[in-house]
Amino acid sequence: MSILITNIKELIQVEETPRTWVAGKEMSEIKTIKNAWLLTQGDRIADFGTMENLHESIHADELINAHGRMVFPGFVDSHTHLVYPASREIEYIDKIKGLSYEEIAKRGGGILNTARKMAEASEDFLVEEAMKRLRTIAAYGTAAVEIKSGYGLTTESELKMLRVIKKLKHDCPLEIKSNFLGAHAVPLEFKGNQEKYVDLIVNEMLPRVAEEQLADFVDVFCDKGFFTVQDTERILSAAAQYGIRPKIHANELDYSGGIQVGVKYNALSVDHLEYTGDAEIEVLKNSQTMPTILPGAAFFLNMPYAPARKMMDAGLPVALASDFNPGSSPSGNMQLIMSMGSILYRMTPEEVINATTINTAYAMGLSHEFGSICRGKRASFYITKEIPTYEYMPYSYGDNKVDRVILNGKVWK
Ligand code: NIG
Ligand code: FE
């Protein structure tokens, strides 16, 4: 199966040779081809070029005339919690009335509220609900997504969540990676006895997760009121013995030491980063860890914004992901994340394109396959509606600018 797309007004985020990530000043550049064609072969991008150089000998099973619309690589959303049993809009009212995320969590709301419902939910129901969300984000242009457990908080319920993610990997054309987040919150029965819960994660949950090969990554919510640096070290060093690489929640609520411990254990990414100062930036330099900002959560919770500009000025890469979850970011719309990146964090259109494609692809171990239009990479991209410029993408916030989606070389929508 091959598809030839012709008359593309502009082919965005083109790469001749794949890069692992884009950092510092380079983030303000993207490569594009105007008046372009693109050819897929099987599930791969086979070739591309300008219309003037479209050779007559190029044939494909299916021809799509883009009629002057643009083609972007699919978004890569490297941080979500999109398997959950129910929304939490009632808590959101408490939030509007002034209760903080931590206060809601202390009252047994928040993550624990979702965990109670998770215990009751069937795998089939969870798969069905998550599939609806995956279809929605695909329609907004997402091609690859990381999904965390962390609403189970018992061995049985965490394994259930991870099996649901495994089923989604199999059933859904989006590329999915799973992340075991047993250390998302301390269950009420372990209050005041937190190290016993960490024991359970290390001695019971992790061995089962590893044995059933249910997790690509391991996560810890290393922050004030949640898990300490010591807890995090125990979990990450146990996971390292199974060869599971960390991607962790860090510095959302305080200077938690999460960034430092993440880098120490060679985390693929550290995520949130509202509390990032000079010391944290210094540690991230010369590391293999992608600093990942989650604008949806900061916006929804009215949190301070992570210092994106300062990070890029220091030469760091920056990634932007959705954090799609029922408590702090109930949307997985990556177009909106791009807009938030530019409006709230003052990132340029080029910077937010890099931050939501190539850099998030790195942050989920997929930069060889996703994140750009590059020969040999996965043919997972979208054709826009009629838009005047690529800068229009972050500018026009709220609307869906995606017209057609191609996933793995097949027309999806
Ligand atoms: O990434 N920060 C921790 N966990 C999620 C929130 C999950 C929830 O409230 O349900 C987050 O924002
Ligand atoms: Fe999160």
Tab-separated table of C-alpha atoms and ligand atoms in Angstrom:
chain	number	residue	atom	x	y	z
A	1	MET	CA	0.000	0.000	0.000
A	2	SER	CA	1.398	3.398	-1.004
A	3	ILE	CA	-0.041	6.914	-0.975
A	4	LEU	CA	1.154	9.899	-2.995
A	5	ILE	CA	0.101	13.298	-1.671
A	6	THR	CA	0.524	16.137	-4.152
A	7	ASN	CA	0.114	19.927	-4.107
A	8	ILE	CA	1.053	20.318	-0.466
A	9	LYS	CA	1.250	24.051	0.232
A	10	GLU	CA	4.018	23.476	2.777
A	11	LEU	CA	5.494	20.267	4.157
A	12	ILE	CA	6.440	20.999	7.761
A	13	GLN	CA	9.274	19.739	9.980
A	14	VAL	CA	11.264	18.011	7.241
A	15	GLU	CA	14.483	16.231	8.170
A	16	GLU	CA	17.084	14.796	5.798
A	17	THR	CA	18.837	12.934	8.594
A	18	PRO	CA	17.009	12.130	11.806
A	19	ARG	CA	18.104	14.041	14.895
A	20	THR	CA	17.649	12.842	18.451
A	21	TRP	CA	16.364	16.173	19.755
A	22	VAL	CA	16.521	19.903	19.119
A	23	ALA	CA	17.999	22.185	21.812
A	24	GLY	CA	18.651	25.829	22.607
A	25	LYS	CA	18.760	28.222	19.648
A	26	GLU	CA	18.103	25.406	17.163
A	27	MET	CA	14.600	25.185	18.586
A	28	SER	CA	13.733	28.395	16.754
A	29	GLU	CA	14.303	26.750	13.354
A	30	ILE	CA	12.238	24.279	11.383
A	31	LYS	CA	12.803	23.050	7.870
A	32	THR	CA	9.901	23.104	5.432
A	33	ILE	CA	9.355	22.497	1.712
A	34	LYS	CA	6.873	24.692	-0.126
A	35	ASN	CA	4.717	23.266	-2.941
A	36	ALA	CA	5.639	19.708	-2.053
A	37	TRP	CA	4.729	16.048	-2.570
A	38	LEU	CA	5.035	13.164	-0.128
A	39	LEU	CA	5.088	9.433	-0.831
A	40	THR	CA	4.435	6.623	1.625
A	41	GLN	CA	5.299	2.962	1.184
A	42	GLY	CA	3.732	0.510	3.615
A	43	ASP	CA	3.813	2.176	7.016
A	44	ARG	CA	6.868	4.323	6.187
A	45	ILE	CA	7.601	7.699	4.636
A	46	ALA	CA	9.323	6.750	1.373
A	47	ASP	CA	10.169	10.081	-0.237
A	48	PHE	CA	9.256	13.744	-0.656
A	49	GLY	CA	10.248	16.718	-2.763
A	50	THR	CA	8.982	19.817	-4.576
A	51	MET	CA	6.223	19.575	-7.169
A	52	GLU	CA	8.617	20.772	-9.907
A	53	ASN	CA	10.684	17.665	-9.281
A	54	LEU	CA	7.833	15.170	-9.083
A	55	HIS	CA	8.952	12.524	-11.538
A	56	GLU	CA	6.341	10.894	-13.796
A	57	SER	CA	7.628	7.483	-12.835
A	58	ILE	CA	6.386	7.877	-9.246
A	59	HIS	CA	3.213	5.848	-8.826
A	60	ALA	CA	1.137	4.992	-5.794
A	61	ASP	CA	-1.944	2.898	-4.983
A	62	GLU	CA	-3.753	5.980	-3.750
A	63	LEU	CA	-3.464	9.587	-4.815
A	64	ILE	CA	-4.435	12.469	-2.540
A	65	ASN	CA	-4.441	15.986	-3.911
A	66	ALA	CA	-3.868	18.250	-0.903
A	67	HIS	CA	-5.146	21.252	-2.877
A	68	GLY	CA	-2.819	23.659	-1.173
A	69	ARG	CA	-3.213	22.426	2.395
A	70	MET	CA	-0.246	21.702	4.661
A	71	VAL	CA	1.197	18.466	6.031
A	72	PHE	CA	2.651	18.201	9.539
A	73	PRO	CA	4.168	15.164	11.291
A	74	GLY	CA	1.718	13.785	13.864
A	75	PHE	CA	2.048	15.200	17.359
A	76	VAL	CA	3.819	13.045	19.895
A	77	ASP	CA	2.244	13.369	23.336
A	78	SER	CA	4.832	12.016	25.756
A	79	HIS	CA	2.861	12.406	29.015
A	80	THR	CA	-0.764	11.387	29.607
A	81	HIS	CA	-2.964	9.587	32.121
A	82	LEU	CA	-5.753	8.924	29.660
A	83	VAL	CA	-6.935	5.609	31.102
A	84	TYR	CA	-9.366	6.646	33.829
A	85	PRO	CA	-12.868	5.622	34.907
A	86	ALA	CA	-14.604	9.007	35.304
A	87	SER	CA	-14.187	12.750	34.965
A	88	ARG	CA	-13.809	14.969	38.074
A	89	GLU	CA	-15.701	18.154	37.290
A	90	ILE	CA	-17.239	18.361	40.769
A	91	GLU	CA	-13.769	18.713	42.283
A	92	TYR	CA	-13.080	21.322	39.680
A	93	ILE	CA	-15.800	23.439	41.293
A	94	ASP	CA	-13.899	23.183	44.625
A	95	LYS	CA	-10.838	24.334	42.755
A	96	ILE	CA	-12.659	27.330	41.315
A	97	LYS	CA	-13.778	28.198	44.840
A	98	GLY	CA	-10.158	28.328	45.920
A	99	LEU	CA	-9.061	24.909	47.201
A	100	SER	CA	-5.564	23.983	46.060
A	101	TYR	CA	-4.560	20.736	44.357
A	102	GLU	CA	-2.784	19.679	47.562
A	103	GLU	CA	-5.786	20.530	49.769
A	104	ILE	CA	-8.088	18.476	47.560
A	105	ALA	CA	-5.594	15.603	47.644
A	106	LYS	CA	-5.317	15.796	51.468
A	107	ARG	CA	-9.092	15.383	51.780
A	108	GLY	CA	-8.915	12.091	49.867
A	109	GLY	CA	-9.985	13.730	46.642
A	110	GLY	CA	-7.880	14.015	43.549
A	111	ILE	CA	-5.938	10.936	42.529
A	112	LEU	CA	-7.425	8.873	45.415
A	113	ASN	CA	-10.921	9.727	44.232
A	114	THR	CA	-10.120	8.297	40.783
A	115	ALA	CA	-8.375	5.283	42.371
A	116	ARG	CA	-11.563	4.347	44.290
A	117	LYS	CA	-13.518	4.264	41.038
A	118	MET	CA	-10.685	2.473	39.247
A	119	ALA	CA	-10.953	-0.448	41.678
A	120	GLU	CA	-14.575	-1.011	40.583
A	121	ALA	CA	-14.105	-0.521	36.836
A	122	SER	CA	-13.884	-3.440	34.431
A	123	GLU	CA	-11.071	-3.745	31.909
A	124	ASP	CA	-13.555	-3.659	29.043
A	125	PHE	CA	-15.121	-0.438	30.277
A	126	LEU	CA	-11.718	1.208	30.725
A	127	VAL	CA	-10.612	0.153	27.236
A	128	GLU	CA	-13.817	1.514	25.719
A	129	GLU	CA	-13.517	4.878	27.484
A	130	ALA	CA	-9.821	5.237	26.653
A	131	MET	CA	-10.486	4.337	23.008
A	132	LYS	CA	-12.926	7.255	22.751
A	133	ARG	CA	-10.224	9.587	24.079
A	134	LEU	CA	-7.638	8.132	21.713
A	135	ARG	CA	-9.974	8.700	18.768
A	136	THR	CA	-10.462	12.296	19.867
A	137	ILE	CA	-6.742	13.045	20.168
A	138	ALA	CA	-6.026	11.327	16.849
A	139	ALA	CA	-8.561	13.643	15.214
A	140	TYR	CA	-6.550	16.545	16.666
A	141	GLY	CA	-3.366	15.207	15.088
A	142	THR	CA	-1.699	13.055	17.763
A	143	ALA	CA	0.111	10.032	16.312
A	144	ALA	CA	1.965	8.651	19.342
A	145	VAL	CA	1.103	8.814	23.019
A	146	GLU	CA	2.498	7.686	26.367
A	147	ILE	CA	-0.076	6.460	28.899
A	148	LYS	CA	0.578	6.030	32.620
A	149	SER	CA	-0.953	3.780	35.232
A	150	GLY	CA	-1.175	5.357	38.693
A	151	TYR	CA	-4.894	5.369	39.414
A	152	GLY	CA	-4.720	1.791	40.709
A	153	LEU	CA	-2.492	2.110	43.786
A	154	THR	CA	-2.986	-1.580	44.644
A	155	THR	CA	-1.098	-4.354	42.887
A	156	GLU	CA	-4.252	-5.727	41.330
A	157	SER	CA	-5.579	-2.393	40.156
A	158	GLU	CA	-2.209	-1.142	38.802
A	159	LEU	CA	-1.829	-4.369	36.815
A	160	LYS	CA	-5.369	-3.922	35.520
A	161	MET	CA	-4.548	-0.451	34.237
A	162	LEU	CA	-1.371	-1.667	32.572
A	163	ARG	CA	-3.222	-4.553	30.917
A	164	VAL	CA	-5.740	-2.049	29.603
A	165	ILE	CA	-2.859	-0.043	28.096
A	166	LYS	CA	-1.470	-3.256	26.580
A	167	LYS	CA	-4.843	-3.921	24.948
A	168	LEU	CA	-4.934	-0.340	23.614
A	169	LYS	CA	-1.448	-0.815	22.128
A	170	HIS	CA	-2.782	-3.785	20.242
A	171	ASP	CA	-6.135	-2.344	19.144
A	172	CYS	CA	-5.311	1.265	18.352
A	173	PRO	CA	-3.364	2.607	15.349
A	174	LEU	CA	-1.690	5.260	17.483
A	175	GLU	CA	1.768	4.320	18.770
A	176	ILE	CA	1.455	3.815	22.521
A	177	LYS	CA	4.059	3.481	25.293
A	178	SER	CA	3.115	2.469	28.836
A	179	ASN	CA	4.461	3.924	32.045
A	180	PHE	CA	4.073	2.278	35.477
A	181	LEU	CA	3.207	5.017	37.994
A	182	GLY	CA	2.476	3.034	41.157
A	183	ALA	CA	4.013	5.984	43.065
A	184	HIS	CA	1.357	8.495	42.029
A	185	ALA	CA	-0.210	9.024	45.485
A	186	VAL	CA	-0.023	7.346	48.884
A	187	PRO	CA	-3.245	5.365	49.495
A	188	LEU	CA	-5.149	6.384	52.669
A	189	GLU	CA	-4.403	3.076	54.424
A	190	PHE	CA	-0.662	3.834	54.151
A	191	LYS	CA	-0.899	7.429	55.471
A	192	GLY	CA	1.901	7.969	57.973
A	193	ASN	CA	3.460	4.744	56.737
A	194	GLN	CA	4.598	5.831	53.345
A	195	GLU	CA	7.712	3.625	53.226
A	196	LYS	CA	5.463	0.566	53.562
A	197	TYR	CA	3.702	1.621	50.352
A	198	VAL	CA	7.081	2.080	48.667
A	199	ASP	CA	7.958	-1.442	49.900
A	200	LEU	CA	4.831	-2.714	48.179
A	201	ILE	CA	5.800	-0.988	44.928
A	202	VAL	CA	9.363	-2.287	45.028
A	203	ASN	CA	8.746	-5.806	46.332
A	204	GLU	CA	5.411	-6.704	44.819
A	205	MET	CA	4.210	-4.391	42.056
A	206	LEU	CA	7.452	-3.885	40.110
A	207	PRO	CA	8.377	-7.589	39.926
A	208	ARG	CA	4.900	-8.393	38.544
A	209	VAL	CA	4.989	-5.504	36.097
A	210	ALA	CA	8.425	-6.614	34.886
A	211	GLU	CA	7.459	-10.276	34.693
A	212	GLU	CA	4.412	-9.542	32.542
A	213	GLN	CA	6.396	-6.943	30.546
A	214	LEU	CA	3.684	-4.385	31.086
A	215	ALA	CA	5.738	-1.201	31.305
A	216	ASP	CA	8.054	0.604	28.908
A	217	PHE	CA	8.873	3.157	31.629
A	218	VAL	CA	8.571	3.779	35.354
A	219	ASP	CA	7.317	7.016	36.932
A	220	VAL	CA	7.241	8.574	40.424
A	221	PHE	CA	5.415	11.732	41.505
A	222	CYS	CA	8.461	13.180	43.284
A	223	ASP	CA	7.036	16.286	44.904
A	224	LYS	CA	5.986	18.030	48.103
A	225	GLY	CA	3.226	16.050	49.829
A	226	PHE	CA	3.699	13.036	47.547
A	227	PHE	CA	6.929	10.987	47.205
A	228	THR	CA	10.341	12.021	48.559
A	229	VAL	CA	13.697	11.868	46.824
A	230	GLN	CA	14.537	8.823	48.990
A	231	ASP	CA	11.326	7.039	47.949
A	232	THR	CA	12.096	7.903	44.337
A	233	GLU	CA	15.655	6.547	44.587
A	234	ARG	CA	14.374	3.235	45.931
A	235	ILE	CA	11.866	2.850	43.126
A	236	LEU	CA	14.192	3.957	40.332
A	237	SER	CA	17.057	1.751	41.448
A	238	ALA	CA	14.711	-1.258	41.687
A	239	ALA	CA	13.333	-0.481	38.206
A	240	ALA	CA	16.887	-0.196	36.834
A	241	GLN	CA	17.451	-3.829	37.793
A	242	TYR	CA	14.663	-4.765	35.406
A	243	GLY	CA	16.047	-2.422	32.752
A	244	ILE	CA	13.039	-0.066	32.994
A	245	ARG	CA	13.987	3.542	32.326
A	246	PRO	CA	12.356	6.355	34.309
A	247	LYS	CA	10.294	9.313	33.117
A	248	ILE	CA	9.193	11.161	36.207
A	249	HIS	CA	6.878	13.844	37.602
A	250	ALA	CA	9.143	16.482	39.141
A	251	ASN	CA	9.074	19.987	40.608
A	252	GLU	CA	5.398	20.726	40.001
A	253	LEU	CA	4.667	21.826	43.565
A	254	ASP	CA	8.105	22.767	44.906
A	255	TYR	CA	11.875	22.536	44.408
A	256	SER	CA	11.495	18.856	45.220
A	257	GLY	CA	14.866	17.476	44.124
A	258	GLY	CA	12.915	15.517	41.507
A	259	ILE	CA	14.897	16.915	38.595
A	260	GLN	CA	18.208	16.004	40.234
A	261	VAL	CA	17.143	12.471	41.124
A	262	GLY	CA	15.668	11.990	37.635
A	263	VAL	CA	18.941	12.970	35.985
A	264	LYS	CA	20.903	10.809	38.436
A	265	TYR	CA	18.920	7.762	37.287
A	266	ASN	CA	19.177	8.774	33.610
A	267	ALA	CA	15.467	9.499	33.236
A	268	LEU	CA	14.353	9.881	29.646
A	269	SER	CA	12.366	12.903	30.751
A	270	VAL	CA	11.483	14.953	33.815
A	271	ASP	CA	8.032	16.466	33.544
A	272	HIS	CA	6.076	19.499	34.891
A	273	LEU	CA	9.065	21.644	36.081
A	274	GLU	CA	7.169	24.667	37.406
A	275	TYR	CA	9.856	24.967	40.099
A	276	THR	CA	13.048	24.994	38.045
A	277	GLY	CA	15.901	27.273	39.115
A	278	ASP	CA	19.559	27.678	38.196
A	279	ALA	CA	20.642	24.548	40.075
A	280	GLU	CA	18.084	22.413	38.226
A	281	ILE	CA	19.051	23.882	34.841
A	282	GLU	CA	22.729	23.184	35.567
A	283	VAL	CA	21.952	19.539	36.325
A	284	LEU	CA	19.933	19.144	33.134
A	285	LYS	CA	22.829	20.391	31.001
A	286	ASN	CA	24.963	17.498	29.767
A	287	SER	CA	22.242	15.030	30.724
A	288	GLN	CA	20.266	12.720	28.442
A	289	THR	CA	17.025	13.833	30.105
A	290	MET	CA	14.360	15.803	28.222
A	291	PRO	CA	12.872	18.680	30.242
A	292	THR	CA	9.144	18.417	29.543
A	293	ILE	CA	6.681	21.171	30.367
A	294	LEU	CA	2.955	20.443	30.739
A	295	PRO	CA	1.169	23.735	30.007
A	296	GLY	CA	-2.335	22.239	30.364
A	297	ALA	CA	-1.783	21.378	34.038
A	298	ALA	CA	-0.187	24.739	34.908
A	299	PHE	CA	-3.040	26.539	33.148
A	300	PHE	CA	-5.788	24.456	34.727
A	301	LEU	CA	-4.328	24.637	38.251
A	302	ASN	CA	-3.256	28.279	38.017
A	303	MET	CA	0.335	27.364	38.739
A	304	PRO	CA	3.450	29.380	38.025
A	305	TYR	CA	4.743	28.698	34.508
A	306	ALA	CA	7.987	26.753	34.058
A	307	PRO	CA	10.872	28.934	32.800
A	308	ALA	CA	10.856	27.675	29.205
A	309	ARG	CA	12.786	30.639	27.785
A	310	LYS	CA	15.452	30.420	30.465
A	311	MET	CA	15.906	26.720	29.717
A	312	MET	CA	16.287	27.286	25.977
A	313	ASP	CA	18.645	30.225	26.589
A	314	ALA	CA	20.775	27.849	28.661
A	315	GLY	CA	20.986	25.577	25.604
A	316	LEU	CA	18.509	22.972	26.835
A	317	PRO	CA	15.866	21.236	24.739
A	318	VAL	CA	12.248	21.714	25.831
A	319	ALA	CA	9.312	19.388	25.143
A	320	LEU	CA	5.606	20.151	25.605
A	321	ALA	CA	3.060	17.416	26.395
A	322	SER	CA	-0.613	17.419	27.381
A	323	ASP	CA	-0.714	15.589	30.753
A	324	PHE	CA	-4.246	14.550	29.687
A	325	ASN	CA	-5.911	13.445	32.977
A	326	PRO	CA	-9.203	14.016	34.812
A	327	GLY	CA	-7.777	16.087	37.668
A	328	SER	CA	-5.342	18.643	36.334
A	329	SER	CA	-5.558	18.677	32.544
A	330	PRO	CA	-8.772	17.287	31.104
A	331	SER	CA	-7.732	17.699	27.469
A	332	GLY	CA	-5.321	15.911	25.175
A	333	ASN	CA	-5.571	18.483	22.405
A	334	MET	CA	-1.956	19.059	21.350
A	335	GLN	CA	-2.928	21.951	19.088
A	336	LEU	CA	-4.093	23.733	22.214
A	337	ILE	CA	-0.834	22.799	23.965
A	338	MET	CA	1.050	24.466	21.100
A	339	SER	CA	-1.045	27.596	21.559
A	340	MET	CA	-0.480	27.585	25.312
A	341	GLY	CA	3.247	27.138	24.684
A	342	SER	CA	3.338	30.275	22.621
A	343	ILE	CA	0.782	32.384	24.514
A	344	LEU	CA	1.712	31.499	28.095
A	345	TYR	CA	5.388	30.579	27.725
A	346	ARG	CA	6.251	33.010	24.922
A	347	MET	CA	7.600	30.285	22.689
A	348	THR	CA	7.687	30.975	18.949
A	349	PRO	CA	5.692	28.857	16.466
A	350	GLU	CA	8.909	27.059	15.432
A	351	GLU	CA	9.777	26.355	19.068
A	352	VAL	CA	6.356	24.902	19.860
A	353	ILE	CA	6.435	22.753	16.719
A	354	ASN	CA	9.802	21.298	17.762
A	355	ALA	CA	8.604	20.933	21.356
A	356	THR	CA	5.518	18.884	20.408
A	357	THR	CA	7.072	16.660	17.736
A	358	ILE	CA	10.781	15.838	17.691
A	359	ASN	CA	11.428	16.561	21.383
A	360	THR	CA	8.408	14.679	22.693
A	361	ALA	CA	9.362	11.811	20.365
A	362	TYR	CA	12.724	11.679	22.185
A	363	ALA	CA	10.893	11.853	25.532
A	364	MET	CA	9.133	8.580	24.740
A	365	GLY	CA	12.026	6.844	23.041
A	366	LEU	CA	10.666	7.294	19.522
A	367	SER	CA	12.839	9.914	17.820
A	368	HIS	CA	13.955	7.339	15.222
A	369	GLU	CA	10.326	6.741	14.196
A	370	PHE	CA	8.248	9.857	14.902
A	371	GLY	CA	8.508	13.621	15.278
A	372	SER	CA	9.407	14.692	11.739
A	373	ILE	CA	8.855	14.114	8.046
A	374	CYS	CA	11.922	11.995	7.329
A	375	ARG	CA	12.513	9.104	4.914
A	376	GLY	CA	12.170	5.802	6.761
A	377	LYS	CA	10.208	7.229	9.655
A	378	ARG	CA	6.649	6.126	10.328
A	379	ALA	CA	4.071	7.516	7.902
A	380	SER	CA	1.921	9.050	10.648
A	381	PHE	CA	1.045	12.650	9.837
A	382	TYR	CA	-1.875	14.954	9.193
A	383	ILE	CA	-3.160	17.170	6.418
A	384	THR	CA	-4.472	20.506	7.672
A	385	LYS	CA	-7.583	22.372	6.689
A	386	GLU	CA	-6.873	25.428	4.578
A	387	ILE	CA	-4.561	27.588	6.664
A	388	PRO	CA	-2.578	30.610	5.484
A	389	THR	CA	0.752	29.897	7.222
A	390	TYR	CA	2.182	27.359	9.682
A	391	GLU	CA	2.283	30.143	12.280
A	392	TYR	CA	-1.528	30.028	12.122
A	393	MET	CA	-1.442	26.672	13.977
A	394	PRO	CA	-0.607	28.051	17.453
A	395	TYR	CA	-2.255	31.409	16.692
A	396	SER	CA	-5.723	30.053	15.996
A	397	TYR	CA	-6.294	28.425	19.382
A	398	GLY	CA	-9.296	26.271	20.125
A	399	ASP	CA	-10.277	25.203	16.606
A	400	ASN	CA	-9.349	21.879	15.091
A	401	LYS	CA	-7.133	22.695	12.101
A	402	VAL	CA	-6.656	19.024	11.157
A	403	ASP	CA	-8.569	17.758	8.144
A	404	ARG	CA	-7.222	14.255	7.422
A	405	VAL	CA	-5.087	11.934	9.451
A	406	ILE	CA	-2.756	9.267	8.055
A	407	LEU	CA	-1.511	6.707	10.563
A	408	ASN	CA	1.058	4.056	9.645
A	409	GLY	CA	0.561	4.764	5.952
A	410	LYS	CA	-3.221	4.349	6.076
A	411	VAL	CA	-5.893	7.031	5.841
A	412	TRP	CA	-7.553	7.130	9.253
A	413	LYS	CA	-9.910	10.085	8.809
B	1	NIG	O1	0.386	14.987	36.182
B	1	NIG	N1	0.924	15.508	39.118
B	1	NIG	C1	0.448	14.396	39.290
B	1	NIG	N2	-0.438	13.727	38.596
B	1	NIG	C2	-1.271	14.237	37.583
B	1	NIG	C3	-2.589	14.595	38.127
B	1	NIG	C4	-3.454	13.455	38.193
B	1	NIG	C5	-4.808	13.729	38.792
B	1	NIG	O2	-5.041	14.727	39.472
B	1	NIG	O3	-5.643	12.868	38.532
B	1	NIG	C6	-0.581	15.332	36.859
B	1	NIG	O4	-0.946	16.502	36.887
B	2	FE	FE	1.065	13.791	34.935
